PDB file of C-alpha atoms in Angstrom:
ATOM      1  CA  MET A 125      10.264 -11.179  27.932  1.00 81.00           C
ATOM      2  CA  SER A 126       7.239  -8.956  28.057  1.00 90.00           C
ATOM      3  CA  THR A 127       4.144  -8.904  25.873  1.00 95.00           C
ATOM      4  CA  MET A 128       3.104  -5.611  24.302  1.00 97.00           C
ATOM      5  CA  GLN A 129       0.055  -4.823  22.224  1.00 98.00           C
ATOM      6  CA  PHE A 130      -0.158  -2.049  19.668  1.00 98.00           C
ATOM      7  CA  ASN A 131      -3.208  -0.667  17.857  1.00 98.00           C
ATOM      8  CA  VAL A 132      -2.181  -0.320  14.210  1.00 98.00           C
ATOM      9  CA  PRO A 133      -5.158   1.084  12.264  1.00 98.00           C
ATOM     10  CA  SER A 134      -3.211   1.051   8.975  1.00 97.00           C
ATOM     11  CA  ILE A 135      -3.201  -2.789   8.792  1.00 97.00           C
ATOM     12  CA  VAL A 136      -5.472  -3.782   5.907  1.00 95.00           C
ATOM     13  CA  CYS A 137      -4.192  -7.097   4.563  1.00 96.00           C
ATOM     14  CA  GLU A 138      -2.003 -10.142   5.027  1.00 97.00           C
ATOM     15  CA  GLY A 139       0.808  -8.269   3.250  1.00 97.00           C
ATOM     16  CA  CYS A 140       0.760  -5.606   5.972  1.00 97.00           C
ATOM     17  CA  ALA A 141       0.956  -8.291   8.636  1.00 97.00           C
ATOM     18  CA  LYS A 142       3.874  -9.976   6.863  1.00 98.00           C
ATOM     19  CA  THR A 143       5.800  -6.704   6.450  1.00 98.00           C
ATOM     20  CA  ILE A 144       5.406  -5.788  10.119  1.00 98.00           C
ATOM     21  CA  THR A 145       6.296  -9.302  11.295  1.00 98.00           C
ATOM     22  CA  GLU A 146       9.407  -9.475   9.102  1.00 98.00           C
ATOM     23  CA  GLU A 147      10.594  -6.045  10.252  1.00 98.00           C
ATOM     24  CA  ILE A 148      10.292  -6.957  13.928  1.00 98.00           C
ATOM     25  CA  LEU A 149      11.935 -10.365  13.458  1.00 98.00           C
ATOM     26  CA  THR A 150      14.831  -8.765  11.540  1.00 97.00           C
ATOM     27  CA  HIS A 151      15.728  -6.753  14.647  1.00 97.00           C
ATOM     28  CA  GLU A 152      14.418  -9.156  17.301  1.00 97.00           C
ATOM     29  CA  PRO A 153      14.774 -12.740  15.995  1.00 97.00           C
ATOM     30  CA  GLU A 154      13.605 -14.214  19.306  1.00 96.00           C
ATOM     31  CA  ALA A 155      10.370 -12.199  19.348  1.00 98.00           C
ATOM     32  CA  LYS A 156       6.931 -13.767  19.023  1.00 98.00           C
ATOM     33  CA  VAL A 157       4.725 -11.629  16.770  1.00 98.00           C
ATOM     34  CA  ASP A 158       0.973 -12.010  16.322  1.00 98.00           C
ATOM     35  CA  VAL A 159      -0.948  -9.723  13.967  1.00 98.00           C
ATOM     36  CA  ASP A 160      -4.744  -9.584  14.231  1.00 97.00           C
ATOM     37  CA  LEU A 161      -6.036  -8.251  10.900  1.00 96.00           C
ATOM     38  CA  LYS A 162      -9.643  -7.809  12.060  1.00 96.00           C
ATOM     39  CA  GLY A 163      -8.709  -6.183  15.364  1.00 97.00           C
ATOM     40  CA  LYS A 164      -5.896  -4.213  13.719  1.00 98.00           C
ATOM     41  CA  THR A 165      -3.538  -5.065  16.553  1.00 98.00           C
ATOM     42  CA  VAL A 166       0.017  -6.332  16.780  1.00 98.00           C
ATOM     43  CA  SER A 167       1.034  -8.336  19.845  1.00 98.00           C
ATOM     44  CA  VAL A 168       4.750  -8.769  20.415  1.00 98.00           C
ATOM     45  CA  GLU A 169       6.505 -10.832  23.044  1.00 98.00           C
ATOM     46  CA  SER A 170      10.066  -9.558  23.188  1.00 97.00           C
ATOM     47  CA  GLN A 171      12.857  -8.262  25.369  1.00 95.00           C
ATOM     48  CA  ALA A 172      12.961  -5.085  23.270  1.00 95.00           C
ATOM     49  CA  SER A 173      11.450  -1.887  24.620  1.00 96.00           C
ATOM     50  CA  GLU A 174       7.925  -0.873  23.677  1.00 96.00           C
ATOM     51  CA  GLU A 175       9.319   2.243  22.015  1.00 97.00           C
ATOM     52  CA  SER A 176      11.735   0.281  19.816  1.00 97.00           C
ATOM     53  CA  ILE A 177       8.950  -2.065  18.622  1.00 97.00           C
ATOM     54  CA  ARG A 178       6.748   0.974  17.931  1.00 98.00           C
ATOM     55  CA  GLN A 179       9.563   2.505  15.832  1.00 98.00           C
ATOM     56  CA  MET A 180       9.917  -0.738  13.842  1.00 98.00           C
ATOM     57  CA  ILE A 181       6.197  -0.682  12.983  1.00 98.00           C
ATOM     58  CA  VAL A 182       6.387   2.979  11.966  1.00 98.00           C
ATOM     59  CA  ALA A 183       9.573   2.318   9.941  1.00 98.00           C
ATOM     60  CA  VAL A 184       7.649   0.082   7.520  1.00 98.00           C
ATOM     61  CA  GLY A 185       5.016   2.750   6.913  1.00 97.00           C
ATOM     62  CA  HIS A 186       2.352   1.973   9.506  1.00 97.00           C
ATOM     63  CA  THR A 187       0.764   4.157  12.143  1.00 96.00           C
ATOM     64  CA  VAL A 188       0.518   3.184  15.791  1.00 97.00           C
ATOM     65  CA  ALA A 189      -2.503   4.648  17.555  1.00 95.00           C
TER      66      ALA A 189
END
């Protein structure tokens, strides 16, 4: 398991955090996801590649800086 952090400037509310978390957990049920609304970051501890997590975030309509 590795921990990755993504800057996601499009996060504005708890709904955004929930959408991103649910998307990642759908594909990676074992992942640990932490969304920081103020810092606009998503931290993910997972065995998935950084690129696949990035694609999951983008798939639900968010931008990764």
